[in-house]
Amino acid sequence: GDVYKRQSMSYQEVAVFPNEKLARKAAAQAQTPAPPEVVQRLIDQGRLPGPGQGPSPAQRSKSRFQSLLIAESRAGESVVCTVNGGEGGYEETAKMAVEAALALIYDGAACPGVVGGGGFMTPAACMGTVLIHRLNNAGIKFQVLSDAARSDTSTHAQRAIVQFVQAVSKL
């Protein structure tokens, strides 16, 4: 059977900021985004990048991303993982798209979604560990910090956030 259709889940996304003032500002902007005419005016004034513009190669070389993934089952089991890489808006996004395409082309027979008959799936559900291995080899690192056997998820999550903030502050 199709395990994805039978299981329910909830999803939450959070962001980490260096202080409460910046966190509140970002929350307010997310809840009430600027109307298109304001965004266009800021682009015209040079205060926001226009189409085809973005951070310089020097700025991108100093950028990093980290995603902290925490999964908890109804039975109380949990796992904490991180995904780390370089500049996420351009270089790493391109790596992800290319590695996903290469996984389907060269390793399709090992991709669970292909073997299972395809359909509309997320990259993780479709390509599974095949994609994770390809991304690790391309410099986008996945790491399990805790699992059900060593399960203090909140400590591992907090430690990962602190380590990432410290690493970025040294750039």
PDB file of C-alpha atoms in Angstrom:
ATOM      1  CA  GLY A   1       0.000   0.000   0.000  1.00  0.00           C
ATOM      2  CA  ASP A   2       0.866   3.655  -0.183  1.00  0.00           C
ATOM      3  CA  VAL A   3       2.267   4.581   3.228  1.00  0.00           C
ATOM      4  CA  TYR A   4       2.294   8.308   2.399  1.00  0.00           C
ATOM      5  CA  LYS A   5      -1.493   8.506   2.013  1.00  0.00           C
ATOM      6  CA  ARG A   6      -2.282   6.641   5.238  1.00  0.00           C
ATOM      7  CA  GLN A   7      -0.130   8.654   7.606  1.00  0.00           C
ATOM      8  CA  SER A   8      -1.002  12.081   8.924  1.00  0.00           C
ATOM      9  CA  MET A   9       1.549  14.687   9.844  1.00  0.00           C
ATOM     10  CA  SER A  10       1.897  18.264  10.907  1.00  0.00           C
ATOM     11  CA  TYR A  11       4.489  20.719   9.675  1.00  0.00           C
ATOM     12  CA  GLN A  12       5.952  23.812  11.244  1.00  0.00           C
ATOM     13  CA  GLU A  13       8.666  26.136   9.977  1.00  0.00           C
ATOM     14  CA  VAL A  14      10.648  28.521  12.166  1.00  0.00           C
ATOM     15  CA  ALA A  15      13.493  30.964  11.683  1.00  0.00           C
ATOM     16  CA  VAL A  16      16.255  31.934  14.103  1.00  0.00           C
ATOM     17  CA  PHE A  17      17.302  35.570  14.523  1.00  0.00           C
ATOM     18  CA  PRO A  18      20.154  37.089  16.522  1.00  0.00           C
ATOM     19  CA  ASN A  19      17.805  39.138  18.701  1.00  0.00           C
ATOM     20  CA  GLU A  20      14.148  39.669  19.547  1.00  0.00           C
ATOM     21  CA  LYS A  21      13.880  42.997  17.699  1.00  0.00           C
ATOM     22  CA  LEU A  22      14.863  41.432  14.351  1.00  0.00           C
ATOM     23  CA  ALA A  23      12.628  38.419  15.001  1.00  0.00           C
ATOM     24  CA  ARG A  24       9.608  40.651  15.640  1.00  0.00           C
ATOM     25  CA  LYS A  25      10.348  42.721  12.525  1.00  0.00           C
ATOM     26  CA  ALA A  26      10.567  39.583  10.351  1.00  0.00           C
ATOM     27  CA  ALA A  27       7.350  38.193  11.858  1.00  0.00           C
ATOM     28  CA  ALA A  28       5.521  41.438  11.129  1.00  0.00           C
ATOM     29  CA  GLN A  29       6.814  41.480   7.539  1.00  0.00           C
ATOM     30  CA  ALA A  30       5.746  37.862   7.020  1.00  0.00           C
ATOM     31  CA  GLN A  31       2.252  38.528   8.339  1.00  0.00           C
ATOM     32  CA  THR A  32       1.773  41.736   6.342  1.00  0.00           C
ATOM     33  CA  PRO A  33       3.946  41.649   3.214  1.00  0.00           C
ATOM     34  CA  ALA A  34       4.510  44.841   1.265  1.00  0.00           C
ATOM     35  CA  PRO A  35       2.066  45.393  -1.614  1.00  0.00           C
ATOM     36  CA  PRO A  36       3.495  44.984  -5.142  1.00  0.00           C
ATOM     37  CA  GLU A  37       3.596  48.749  -5.792  1.00  0.00           C
ATOM     38  CA  VAL A  38       5.748  49.284  -2.681  1.00  0.00           C
ATOM     39  CA  VAL A  39       8.123  46.506  -3.734  1.00  0.00           C
ATOM     40  CA  GLN A  40       8.401  48.025  -7.220  1.00  0.00           C
ATOM     41  CA  ARG A  41       9.089  51.486  -5.768  1.00  0.00           C
ATOM     42  CA  LEU A  42      11.884  50.021  -3.587  1.00  0.00           C
ATOM     43  CA  ILE A  43      13.370  48.305  -6.653  1.00  0.00           C
ATOM     44  CA  ASP A  44      13.183  51.551  -8.636  1.00  0.00           C
ATOM     45  CA  GLN A  45      14.929  53.394  -5.773  1.00  0.00           C
ATOM     46  CA  GLY A  46      17.698  50.788  -5.697  1.00  0.00           C
ATOM     47  CA  ARG A  47      16.757  49.657  -2.182  1.00  0.00           C
ATOM     48  CA  LEU A  48      15.816  46.145  -3.373  1.00  0.00           C
ATOM     49  CA  PRO A  49      17.406  44.093  -6.158  1.00  0.00           C
ATOM     50  CA  GLY A  50      15.565  44.017  -9.455  1.00  0.00           C
ATOM     51  CA  PRO A  51      15.082  41.041 -11.740  1.00  0.00           C
ATOM     52  CA  GLY A  52      18.423  39.475 -12.606  1.00  0.00           C
ATOM     53  CA  GLN A  53      20.186  41.259  -9.735  1.00  0.00           C
ATOM     54  CA  GLY A  54      21.258  39.767  -6.453  1.00  0.00           C
ATOM     55  CA  PRO A  55      24.168  39.404  -4.089  1.00  0.00           C
ATOM     56  CA  SER A  56      27.675  39.708  -5.508  1.00  0.00           C
ATOM     57  CA  PRO A  57      29.942  36.654  -5.715  1.00  0.00           C
ATOM     58  CA  ALA A  58      31.842  38.031  -2.699  1.00  0.00           C
ATOM     59  CA  GLN A  59      28.628  38.281  -0.663  1.00  0.00           C
ATOM     60  CA  ARG A  60      27.538  34.811  -1.745  1.00  0.00           C
ATOM     61  CA  SER A  61      30.897  33.312  -0.759  1.00  0.00           C
ATOM     62  CA  LYS A  62      30.287  34.464   2.818  1.00  0.00           C
ATOM     63  CA  SER A  63      26.732  33.113   3.038  1.00  0.00           C
ATOM     64  CA  ARG A  64      25.684  29.814   4.584  1.00  0.00           C
ATOM     65  CA  PHE A  65      22.430  28.040   5.284  1.00  0.00           C
ATOM     66  CA  GLN A  66      21.381  25.490   7.835  1.00  0.00           C
ATOM     67  CA  SER A  67      18.080  23.692   8.095  1.00  0.00           C
ATOM     68  CA  LEU A  68      17.304  21.969  11.353  1.00  0.00           C
ATOM     69  CA  LEU A  69      14.862  19.099  10.940  1.00  0.00           C
ATOM     70  CA  ILE A  70      13.084  17.679  13.977  1.00  0.00           C
ATOM     71  CA  ALA A  71      10.713  14.757  13.539  1.00  0.00           C
ATOM     72  CA  GLU A  72       8.659  13.277  16.363  1.00  0.00           C
ATOM     73  CA  SER A  73       6.332  10.290  16.139  1.00  0.00           C
ATOM     74  CA  ARG A  74       3.107   9.857  18.040  1.00  0.00           C
ATOM     75  CA  ALA A  75       4.910   7.109  19.988  1.00  0.00           C
ATOM     76  CA  GLY A  76       7.384   9.716  21.280  1.00  0.00           C
ATOM     77  CA  GLU A  77      10.361   8.699  19.156  1.00  0.00           C
ATOM     78  CA  SER A  78      12.320  11.523  17.592  1.00  0.00           C
ATOM     79  CA  VAL A  79      15.210  12.403  15.333  1.00  0.00           C
ATOM     80  CA  VAL A  80      17.124  15.665  14.834  1.00  0.00           C
ATOM     81  CA  CYS A  81      19.033  16.288  11.606  1.00  0.00           C
ATOM     82  CA  THR A  82      20.776  19.248  10.053  1.00  0.00           C
ATOM     83  CA  VAL A  83      21.311  20.161   6.429  1.00  0.00           C
ATOM     84  CA  ASN A  84      24.189  22.619   5.881  1.00  0.00           C
ATOM     85  CA  GLY A  85      25.567  24.257   2.813  1.00  0.00           C
ATOM     86  CA  GLY A  86      26.854  27.419   1.257  1.00  0.00           C
ATOM     87  CA  GLU A  87      24.802  30.267  -0.170  1.00  0.00           C
ATOM     88  CA  GLY A  88      21.264  28.911  -0.459  1.00  0.00           C
ATOM     89  CA  GLY A  89      19.673  31.363  -2.868  1.00  0.00           C
ATOM     90  CA  TYR A  90      21.797  30.681  -5.919  1.00  0.00           C
ATOM     91  CA  GLU A  91      24.613  28.110  -5.750  1.00  0.00           C
ATOM     92  CA  GLU A  92      23.076  25.506  -3.449  1.00  0.00           C
ATOM     93  CA  THR A  93      19.628  25.756  -5.021  1.00  0.00           C
ATOM     94  CA  ALA A  94      21.217  25.065  -8.413  1.00  0.00           C
ATOM     95  CA  LYS A  95      23.145  22.112  -6.952  1.00  0.00           C
ATOM     96  CA  MET A  96      19.928  20.677  -5.526  1.00  0.00           C
ATOM     97  CA  ALA A  97      18.078  20.924  -8.837  1.00  0.00           C
ATOM     98  CA  VAL A  98      20.953  19.443 -10.846  1.00  0.00           C
ATOM     99  CA  GLU A  99      21.611  16.618  -8.373  1.00  0.00           C
ATOM    100  CA  ALA A 100      17.888  15.741  -8.322  1.00  0.00           C
ATOM    101  CA  ALA A 101      17.864  15.538 -12.122  1.00  0.00           C
ATOM    102  CA  LEU A 102      21.037  13.427 -12.153  1.00  0.00           C
ATOM    103  CA  ALA A 103      19.582  11.117  -9.496  1.00  0.00           C
ATOM    104  CA  LEU A 104      16.565  10.454 -11.693  1.00  0.00           C
ATOM    105  CA  ILE A 105      18.685   9.984 -14.821  1.00  0.00           C
ATOM    106  CA  TYR A 106      21.517   7.855 -13.453  1.00  0.00           C
ATOM    107  CA  ASP A 107      20.070   6.323 -10.278  1.00  0.00           C
ATOM    108  CA  GLY A 108      16.355   6.139 -11.048  1.00  0.00           C
ATOM    109  CA  ALA A 109      16.205   2.386 -10.439  1.00  0.00           C
ATOM    110  CA  ALA A 110      17.276   3.036  -6.816  1.00  0.00           C
ATOM    111  CA  CYS A 111      14.829   5.900  -6.193  1.00  0.00           C
ATOM    112  CA  PRO A 112      11.849   4.747  -4.110  1.00  0.00           C
ATOM    113  CA  GLY A 113       9.378   6.954  -5.976  1.00  0.00           C
ATOM    114  CA  VAL A 114      10.459   5.677  -9.372  1.00  0.00           C
ATOM    115  CA  VAL A 115      10.456   2.040  -8.239  1.00  0.00           C
ATOM    116  CA  GLY A 116       7.045   2.570  -6.612  1.00  0.00           C
ATOM    117  CA  GLY A 117       5.454   3.804  -9.827  1.00  0.00           C
ATOM    118  CA  GLY A 118       5.951   7.555  -9.668  1.00  0.00           C
ATOM    119  CA  GLY A 119       3.281  10.163  -9.208  1.00  0.00           C
ATOM    120  CA  PHE A 120       3.301  13.575  -7.565  1.00  0.00           C
ATOM    121  CA  MET A 121       5.929  13.451  -4.785  1.00  0.00           C
ATOM    122  CA  THR A 122       8.368  15.644  -2.965  1.00  0.00           C
ATOM    123  CA  PRO A 123      12.024  15.135  -3.926  1.00  0.00           C
ATOM    124  CA  ALA A 124      12.636  13.429  -0.562  1.00  0.00           C
ATOM    125  CA  ALA A 125       9.811  10.942  -1.044  1.00  0.00           C
ATOM    126  CA  CYS A 126      10.744  10.284  -4.672  1.00  0.00           C
ATOM    127  CA  MET A 127      14.525  10.011  -4.436  1.00  0.00           C
ATOM    128  CA  GLY A 128      15.111   9.240  -0.752  1.00  0.00           C
ATOM    129  CA  THR A 129      18.672   8.485   0.271  1.00  0.00           C
ATOM    130  CA  VAL A 130      19.829   8.520  -3.363  1.00  0.00           C
ATOM    131  CA  LEU A 131      19.397  12.301  -3.380  1.00  0.00           C
ATOM    132  CA  ILE A 132      20.864  12.694   0.106  1.00  0.00           C
ATOM    133  CA  HIS A 133      24.049  10.873  -0.954  1.00  0.00           C
ATOM    134  CA  ARG A 134      24.348  12.937  -4.139  1.00  0.00           C
ATOM    135  CA  LEU A 135      23.873  16.213  -2.199  1.00  0.00           C
ATOM    136  CA  ASN A 136      26.409  15.154   0.450  1.00  0.00           C
ATOM    137  CA  ASN A 137      28.927  14.497  -2.330  1.00  0.00           C
ATOM    138  CA  ALA A 138      28.141  17.948  -3.794  1.00  0.00           C
ATOM    139  CA  GLY A 139      28.871  19.685  -0.454  1.00  0.00           C
ATOM    140  CA  ILE A 140      25.364  19.962   0.975  1.00  0.00           C
ATOM    141  CA  LYS A 141      25.767  17.981   4.175  1.00  0.00           C
ATOM    142  CA  PHE A 142      23.075  16.023   5.990  1.00  0.00           C
ATOM    143  CA  GLN A 143      23.856  14.947   9.548  1.00  0.00           C
ATOM    144  CA  VAL A 144      21.792  13.018  12.096  1.00  0.00           C
ATOM    145  CA  LEU A 145      22.327  14.653  15.494  1.00  0.00           C
ATOM    146  CA  SER A 146      20.039  12.448  17.554  1.00  0.00           C
ATOM    147  CA  ASP A 147      17.669   9.595  17.011  1.00  0.00           C
ATOM    148  CA  ALA A 148      15.389   7.376  19.054  1.00  0.00           C
ATOM    149  CA  ALA A 149      18.422   5.651  20.615  1.00  0.00           C
ATOM    150  CA  ARG A 150      19.965   8.953  21.790  1.00  0.00           C
ATOM    151  CA  SER A 151      16.887  11.056  21.962  1.00  0.00           C
ATOM    152  CA  ASP A 152      17.398  14.425  23.681  1.00  0.00           C
ATOM    153  CA  THR A 153      16.094  16.362  20.659  1.00  0.00           C
ATOM    154  CA  SER A 154      15.849  19.816  22.222  1.00  0.00           C
ATOM    155  CA  THR A 155      19.472  19.770  23.437  1.00  0.00           C
ATOM    156  CA  HIS A 156      20.726  18.637  20.032  1.00  0.00           C
ATOM    157  CA  ALA A 157      18.585  21.236  18.250  1.00  0.00           C
ATOM    158  CA  GLN A 158      19.771  24.078  20.487  1.00  0.00           C
ATOM    159  CA  ARG A 159      23.405  23.000  20.109  1.00  0.00           C
ATOM    160  CA  ALA A 160      23.079  22.927  16.300  1.00  0.00           C
ATOM    161  CA  ILE A 161      21.639  26.442  16.238  1.00  0.00           C
ATOM    162  CA  VAL A 162      24.393  27.820  18.487  1.00  0.00           C
ATOM    163  CA  GLN A 163      27.137  26.146  16.418  1.00  0.00           C
ATOM    164  CA  PHE A 164      25.690  27.518  13.185  1.00  0.00           C
ATOM    165  CA  VAL A 165      25.383  31.067  14.543  1.00  0.00           C
ATOM    166  CA  GLN A 166      28.983  30.899  15.800  1.00  0.00           C
ATOM    167  CA  ALA A 167      30.251  29.633  12.438  1.00  0.00           C
ATOM    168  CA  VAL A 168      28.405  32.319  10.475  1.00  0.00           C
ATOM    169  CA  SER A 169      29.618  35.082  12.787  1.00  0.00           C
ATOM    170  CA  LYS A 170      33.214  34.166  11.843  1.00  0.00           C
ATOM    171  CA  LEU A 171      32.645  34.803   8.111  1.00  0.00           C
TER     172      LEU A 171
END
